[in-house]
Short mmCIF file of C-alpha atoms in Angstrom, two decimals:
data_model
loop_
_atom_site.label_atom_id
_atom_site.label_comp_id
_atom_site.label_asym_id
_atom_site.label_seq_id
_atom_site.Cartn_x
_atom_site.Cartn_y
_atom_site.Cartn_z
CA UNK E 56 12.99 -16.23 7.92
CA UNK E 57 13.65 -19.58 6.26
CA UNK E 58 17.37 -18.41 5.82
CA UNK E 59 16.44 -15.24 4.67
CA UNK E 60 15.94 -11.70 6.38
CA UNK E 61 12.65 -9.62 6.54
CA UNK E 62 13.63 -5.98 6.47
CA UNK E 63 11.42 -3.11 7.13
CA UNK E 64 12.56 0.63 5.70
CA UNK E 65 11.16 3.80 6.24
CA UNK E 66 12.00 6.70 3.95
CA UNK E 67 11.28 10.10 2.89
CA UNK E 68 9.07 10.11 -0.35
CA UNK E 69 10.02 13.06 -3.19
CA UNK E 70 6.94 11.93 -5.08
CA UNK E 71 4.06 11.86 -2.25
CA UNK E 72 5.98 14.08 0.02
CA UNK E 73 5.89 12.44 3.27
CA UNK E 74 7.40 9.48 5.20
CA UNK E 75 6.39 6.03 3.51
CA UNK E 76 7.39 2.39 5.13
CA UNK E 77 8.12 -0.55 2.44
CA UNK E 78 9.38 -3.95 3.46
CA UNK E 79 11.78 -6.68 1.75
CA UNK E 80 12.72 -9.99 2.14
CA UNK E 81 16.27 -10.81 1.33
CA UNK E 82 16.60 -14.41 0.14
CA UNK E 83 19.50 -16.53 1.69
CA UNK E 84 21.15 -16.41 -1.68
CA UNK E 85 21.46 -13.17 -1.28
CA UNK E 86 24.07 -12.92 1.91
CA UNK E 87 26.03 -15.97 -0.24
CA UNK E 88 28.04 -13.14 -2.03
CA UNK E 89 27.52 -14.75 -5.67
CA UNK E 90 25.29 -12.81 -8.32
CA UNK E 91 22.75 -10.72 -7.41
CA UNK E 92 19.19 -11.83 -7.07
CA UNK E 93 15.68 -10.58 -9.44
CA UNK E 94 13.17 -8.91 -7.51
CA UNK E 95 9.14 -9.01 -6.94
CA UNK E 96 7.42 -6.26 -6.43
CA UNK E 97 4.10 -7.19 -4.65
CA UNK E 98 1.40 -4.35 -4.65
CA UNK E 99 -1.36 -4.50 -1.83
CA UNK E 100 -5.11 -4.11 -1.57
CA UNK E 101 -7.56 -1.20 -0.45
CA UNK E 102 -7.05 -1.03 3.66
CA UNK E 103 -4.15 -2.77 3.55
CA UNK E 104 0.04 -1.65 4.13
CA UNK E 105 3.06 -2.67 3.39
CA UNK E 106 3.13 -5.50 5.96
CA UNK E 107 -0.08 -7.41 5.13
CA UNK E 108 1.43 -9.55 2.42
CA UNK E 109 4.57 -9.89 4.56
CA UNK E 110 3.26 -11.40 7.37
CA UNK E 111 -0.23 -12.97 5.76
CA UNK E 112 0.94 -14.46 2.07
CA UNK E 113 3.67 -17.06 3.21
CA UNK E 114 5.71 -16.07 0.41
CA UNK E 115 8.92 -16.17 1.85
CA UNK E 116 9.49 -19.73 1.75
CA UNK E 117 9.28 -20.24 -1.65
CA UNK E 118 11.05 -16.91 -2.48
CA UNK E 119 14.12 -18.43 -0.25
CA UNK E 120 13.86 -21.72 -2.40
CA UNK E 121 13.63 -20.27 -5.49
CA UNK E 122 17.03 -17.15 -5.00
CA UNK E 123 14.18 -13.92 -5.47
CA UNK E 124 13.79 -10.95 -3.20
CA UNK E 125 10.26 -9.49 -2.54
CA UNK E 126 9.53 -6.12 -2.10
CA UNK E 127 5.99 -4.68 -0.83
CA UNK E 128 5.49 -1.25 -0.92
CA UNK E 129 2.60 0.48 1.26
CA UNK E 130 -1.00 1.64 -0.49
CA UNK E 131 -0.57 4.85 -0.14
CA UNK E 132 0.37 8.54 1.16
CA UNK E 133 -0.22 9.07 4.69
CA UNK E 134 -0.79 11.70 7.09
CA UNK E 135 -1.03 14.52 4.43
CA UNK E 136 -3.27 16.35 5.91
CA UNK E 137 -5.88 16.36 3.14
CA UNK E 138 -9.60 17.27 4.58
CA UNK E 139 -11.24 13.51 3.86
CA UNK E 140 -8.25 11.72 3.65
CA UNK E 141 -9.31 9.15 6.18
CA UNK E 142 -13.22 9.07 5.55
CA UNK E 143 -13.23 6.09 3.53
CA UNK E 144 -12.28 2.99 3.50
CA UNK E 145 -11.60 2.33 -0.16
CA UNK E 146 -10.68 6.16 -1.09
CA UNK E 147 -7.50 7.99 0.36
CA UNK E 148 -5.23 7.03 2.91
CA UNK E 149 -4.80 2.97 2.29
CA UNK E 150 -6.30 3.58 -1.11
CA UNK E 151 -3.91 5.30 -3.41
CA UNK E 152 -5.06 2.86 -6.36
CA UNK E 153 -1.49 2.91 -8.31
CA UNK E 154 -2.06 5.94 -10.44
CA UNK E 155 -0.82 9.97 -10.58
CA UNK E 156 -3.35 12.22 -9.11
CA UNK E 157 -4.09 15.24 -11.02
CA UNK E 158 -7.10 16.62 -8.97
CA UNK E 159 -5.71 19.38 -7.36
CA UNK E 160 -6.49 18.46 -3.56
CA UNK E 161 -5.16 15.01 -4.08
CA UNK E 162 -1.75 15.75 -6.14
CA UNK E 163 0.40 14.35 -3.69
CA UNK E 164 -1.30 11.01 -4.44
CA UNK E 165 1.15 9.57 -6.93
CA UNK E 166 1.47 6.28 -6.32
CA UNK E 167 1.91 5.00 -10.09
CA UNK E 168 5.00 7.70 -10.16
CA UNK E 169 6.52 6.16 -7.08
CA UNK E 170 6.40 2.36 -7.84
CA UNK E 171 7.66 2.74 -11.20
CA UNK E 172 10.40 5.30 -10.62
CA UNK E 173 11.36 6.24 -7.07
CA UNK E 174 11.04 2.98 -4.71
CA UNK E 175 13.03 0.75 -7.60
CA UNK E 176 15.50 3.74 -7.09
CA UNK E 177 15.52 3.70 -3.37
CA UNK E 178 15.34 -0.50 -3.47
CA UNK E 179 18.50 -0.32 -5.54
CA UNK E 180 20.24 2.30 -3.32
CA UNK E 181 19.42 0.58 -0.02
CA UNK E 182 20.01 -3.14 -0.80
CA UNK E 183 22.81 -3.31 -3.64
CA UNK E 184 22.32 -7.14 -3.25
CA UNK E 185 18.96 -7.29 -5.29
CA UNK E 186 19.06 -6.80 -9.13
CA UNK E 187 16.49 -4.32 -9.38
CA UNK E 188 16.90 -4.31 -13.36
CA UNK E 189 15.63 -7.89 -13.38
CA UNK E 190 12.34 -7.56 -11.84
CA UNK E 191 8.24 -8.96 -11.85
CA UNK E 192 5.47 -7.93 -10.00
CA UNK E 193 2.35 -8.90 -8.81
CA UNK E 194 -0.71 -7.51 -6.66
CA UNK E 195 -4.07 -8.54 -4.70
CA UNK E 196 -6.68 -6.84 -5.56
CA UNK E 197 -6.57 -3.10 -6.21
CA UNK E 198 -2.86 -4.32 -6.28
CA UNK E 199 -3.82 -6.58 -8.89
CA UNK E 200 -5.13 -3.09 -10.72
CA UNK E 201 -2.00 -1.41 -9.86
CA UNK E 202 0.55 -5.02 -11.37
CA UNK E 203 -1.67 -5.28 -14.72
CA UNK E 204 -1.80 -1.73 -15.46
CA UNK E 205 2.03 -0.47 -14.42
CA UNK E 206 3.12 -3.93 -16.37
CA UNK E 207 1.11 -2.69 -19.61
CA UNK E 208 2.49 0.58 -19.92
CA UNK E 209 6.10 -0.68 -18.69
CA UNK E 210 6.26 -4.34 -20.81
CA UNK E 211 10.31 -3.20 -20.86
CA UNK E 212 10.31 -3.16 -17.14
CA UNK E 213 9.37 -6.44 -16.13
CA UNK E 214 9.55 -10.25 -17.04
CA UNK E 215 5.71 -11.21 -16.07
CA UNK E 216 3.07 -9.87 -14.23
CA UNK E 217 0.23 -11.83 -11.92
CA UNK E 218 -2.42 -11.00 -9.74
CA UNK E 219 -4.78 -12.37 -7.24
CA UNK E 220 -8.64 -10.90 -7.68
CA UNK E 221 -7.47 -7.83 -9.56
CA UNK E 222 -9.91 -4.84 -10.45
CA UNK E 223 -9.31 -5.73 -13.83
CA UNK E 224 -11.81 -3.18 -15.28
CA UNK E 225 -11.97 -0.33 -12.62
CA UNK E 226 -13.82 2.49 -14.91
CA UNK E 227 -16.84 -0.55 -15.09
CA UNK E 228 -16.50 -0.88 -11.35
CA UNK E 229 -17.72 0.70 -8.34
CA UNK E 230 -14.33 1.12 -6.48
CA UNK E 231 -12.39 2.28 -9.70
CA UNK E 232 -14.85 5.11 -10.39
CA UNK E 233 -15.09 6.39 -7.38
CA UNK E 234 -11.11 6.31 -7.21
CA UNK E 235 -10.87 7.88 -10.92
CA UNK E 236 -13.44 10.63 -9.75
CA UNK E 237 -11.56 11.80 -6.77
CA UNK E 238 -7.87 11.40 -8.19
CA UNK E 239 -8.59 12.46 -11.82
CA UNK E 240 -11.61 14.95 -11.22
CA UNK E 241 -13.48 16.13 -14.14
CA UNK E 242 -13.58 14.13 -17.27
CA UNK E 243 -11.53 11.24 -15.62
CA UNK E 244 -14.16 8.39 -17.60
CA UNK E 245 -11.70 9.09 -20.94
CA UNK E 246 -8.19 9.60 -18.49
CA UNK E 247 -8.90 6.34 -16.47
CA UNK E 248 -9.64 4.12 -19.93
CA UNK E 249 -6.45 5.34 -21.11
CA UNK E 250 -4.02 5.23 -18.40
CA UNK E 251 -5.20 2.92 -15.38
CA UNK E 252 -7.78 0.42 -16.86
CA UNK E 253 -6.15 -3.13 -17.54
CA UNK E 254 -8.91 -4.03 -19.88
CA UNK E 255 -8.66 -0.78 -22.06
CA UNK E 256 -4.74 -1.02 -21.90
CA UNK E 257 -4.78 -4.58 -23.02
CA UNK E 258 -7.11 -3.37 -25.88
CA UNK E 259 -4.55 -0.97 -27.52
CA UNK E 260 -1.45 -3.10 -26.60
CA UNK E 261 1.07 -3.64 -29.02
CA UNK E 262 4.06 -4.77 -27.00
CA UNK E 263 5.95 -8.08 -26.76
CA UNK E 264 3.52 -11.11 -24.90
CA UNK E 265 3.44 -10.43 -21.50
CA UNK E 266 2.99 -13.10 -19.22
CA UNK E 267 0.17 -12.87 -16.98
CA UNK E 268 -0.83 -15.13 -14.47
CA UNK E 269 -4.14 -14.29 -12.93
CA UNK E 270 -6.25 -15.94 -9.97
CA UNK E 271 -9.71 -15.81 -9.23
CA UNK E 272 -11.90 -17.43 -6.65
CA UNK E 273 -15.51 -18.68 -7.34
CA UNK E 274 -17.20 -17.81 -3.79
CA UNK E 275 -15.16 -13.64 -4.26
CA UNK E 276 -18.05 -11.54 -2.88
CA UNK E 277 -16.59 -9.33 -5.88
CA UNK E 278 -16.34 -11.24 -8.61
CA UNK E 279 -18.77 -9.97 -10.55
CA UNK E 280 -19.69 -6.47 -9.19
CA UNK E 281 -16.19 -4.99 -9.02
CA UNK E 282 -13.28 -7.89 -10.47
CA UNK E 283 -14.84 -8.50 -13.73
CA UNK E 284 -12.17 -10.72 -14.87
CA UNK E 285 -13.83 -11.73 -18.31
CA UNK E 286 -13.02 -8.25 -20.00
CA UNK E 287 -9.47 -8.67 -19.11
CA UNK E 288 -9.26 -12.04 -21.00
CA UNK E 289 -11.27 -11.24 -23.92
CA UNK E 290 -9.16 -7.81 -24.31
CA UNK E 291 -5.87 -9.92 -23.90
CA UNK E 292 -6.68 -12.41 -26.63
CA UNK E 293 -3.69 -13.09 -29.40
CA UNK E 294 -1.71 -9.99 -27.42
CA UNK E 295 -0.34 -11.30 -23.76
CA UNK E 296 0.29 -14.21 -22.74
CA UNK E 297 -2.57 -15.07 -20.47
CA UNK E 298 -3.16 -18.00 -17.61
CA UNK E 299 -6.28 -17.20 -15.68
CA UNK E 300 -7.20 -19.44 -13.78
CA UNK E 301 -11.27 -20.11 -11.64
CA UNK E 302 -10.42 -21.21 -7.81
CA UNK E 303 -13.17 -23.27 -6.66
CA UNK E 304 -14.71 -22.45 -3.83
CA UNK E 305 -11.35 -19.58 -2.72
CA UNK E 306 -13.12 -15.98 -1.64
CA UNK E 307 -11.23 -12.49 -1.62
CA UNK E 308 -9.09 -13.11 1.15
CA UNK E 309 -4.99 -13.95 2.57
CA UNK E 310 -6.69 -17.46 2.14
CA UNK E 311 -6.78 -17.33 -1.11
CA UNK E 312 -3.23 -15.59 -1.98
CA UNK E 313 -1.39 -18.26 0.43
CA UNK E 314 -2.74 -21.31 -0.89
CA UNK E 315 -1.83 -20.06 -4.69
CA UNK E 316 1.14 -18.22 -3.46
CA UNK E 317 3.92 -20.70 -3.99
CA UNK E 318 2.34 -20.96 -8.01
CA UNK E 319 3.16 -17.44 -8.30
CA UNK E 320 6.64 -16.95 -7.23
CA UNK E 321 7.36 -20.22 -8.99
CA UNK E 322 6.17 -18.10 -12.18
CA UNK E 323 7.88 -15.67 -11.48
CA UNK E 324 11.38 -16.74 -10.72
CA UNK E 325 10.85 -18.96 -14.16
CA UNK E 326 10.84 -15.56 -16.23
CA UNK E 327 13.48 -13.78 -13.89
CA UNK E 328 15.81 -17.13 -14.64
CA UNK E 329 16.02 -17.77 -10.92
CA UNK E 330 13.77 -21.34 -10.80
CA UNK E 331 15.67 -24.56 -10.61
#
């Protein structure tokens, strides 16, 4: 694809314990046999796998253009087993929301474990081509939850962060606390604020200025019910640096993330060194 190669990897998962799919694209610079290229990690929404941004975003052009590899893990576990599992739409299987389970019934749900240690690990074994030590990473949605918060606590890890309608304050939102109930259990209100809210981790952050690149659009059904974008900025004030930007007339949708697409990787490769 545009000189480069989709590939699609299944492996078996040490942190979630079962078989989980991720899929890369290899940019042409890449097979050229000169210096190894950054990497994006791309985190999904609720519902969605590892192929949604792969075949929906039309990232790959500019990731070809630009010399940077993108990686795009799935949601979450599947086929554990776990009575409910597959009840709802926006809790359990499709919905691991990018954090470490500690309800009992739902332990094998650690998705924040697995992007941050054990898929870089498994990227770097598999395709020795990529330069998994110079890395970003982005998300849609409760992808954009999982990119703000894993970025936070890991400033070290990665050169900028962005996201497309991210649950930016999930323990004020209806899909984070319903999330942080199940996965966290009892007391998870003072758990969540600590660990997996963007807004409260922005609050208490001390590290170097992150940029963040964050897109909203005016007509998303969720805006203001479950986004909440405005806490995010006013908690990242003076302590990351911040471009959010207010897409007029853009909803929740692939729509939205293609047309803005290109802006992102273009940010990207600018802090991995790989832009023009």
């Amino acid at each position: 694809m545009f000189g480069g190669l989709v590939r699609r990897y299944q492996h078996q998962s040490e942190e979630l314990g079962c078989s989980m799919n991720f899929t890369l694209f290899v940019p042409p610079a890449a097979a050229a046999g000169g210096a190894k290229v950054p990497v994006i990690y791309y985190l999904s929404g609720l519902t969605c796998t590892d192929e949604n941004f792969t075949i929906k975003a039309g990232a790959q052009r500019k990731a070809a253009e630009l010399g940077v590899a993108l990686v795009a893990p799935d949601t979450s576990p599947r086929g554990l087993g776990i009575e409910g599992e597959d009840d709802s739409w926006d809790f359990g299987t499709g919905a691991g929301f990018y954090l470490d389970a500690t309800s009992p019934k739902w332990k094998q749900y650690r998705m924040y474990s697995y992007i941050t240690r054990e898929l870089p690990a498994v990227v770097r074994a598999t395709a020795p081509e990529l330069d998994v030590g110079n890395a970003s990473i982005m998300g849609h949605s409760m992808g954009g939850h999982g990119a703000l918060t894993i970025a936070l606590k890991n400033p070290a890890a990665f050169k900028s962060v962005s996201a497309f309608a991210p649950i930016c304050n999930p323990t004020q939102a209806p899909w984070g606390q319903k999330a942080f109930a199940g996965y966290l259990g009892e007391g998870w209100e003072s758990a969540a604020a600590e660990q997996y809210d963007a807004t409260e981790l922005a609050k208490r952050y001390d590290g170097p200025q992150l940029p963040v690149l964050m897109d909203n659009g005016t007509d998303d059904e969720y805006l203001k019910t479950q986004l909440h974008p405005w806490a995010f900025e006013e908690a990242a004030k003076g302590k990351l640096a911040l471009q959010s930007r207010m897409q007029e007339g853009y909803d929740h949708s692939y729509f939205a993330i293609s047309t803005f697409i290109d802006d992102h990787i273009a940010f990207h490769a600018k802090h991995l060194g790989a832009a023009a």
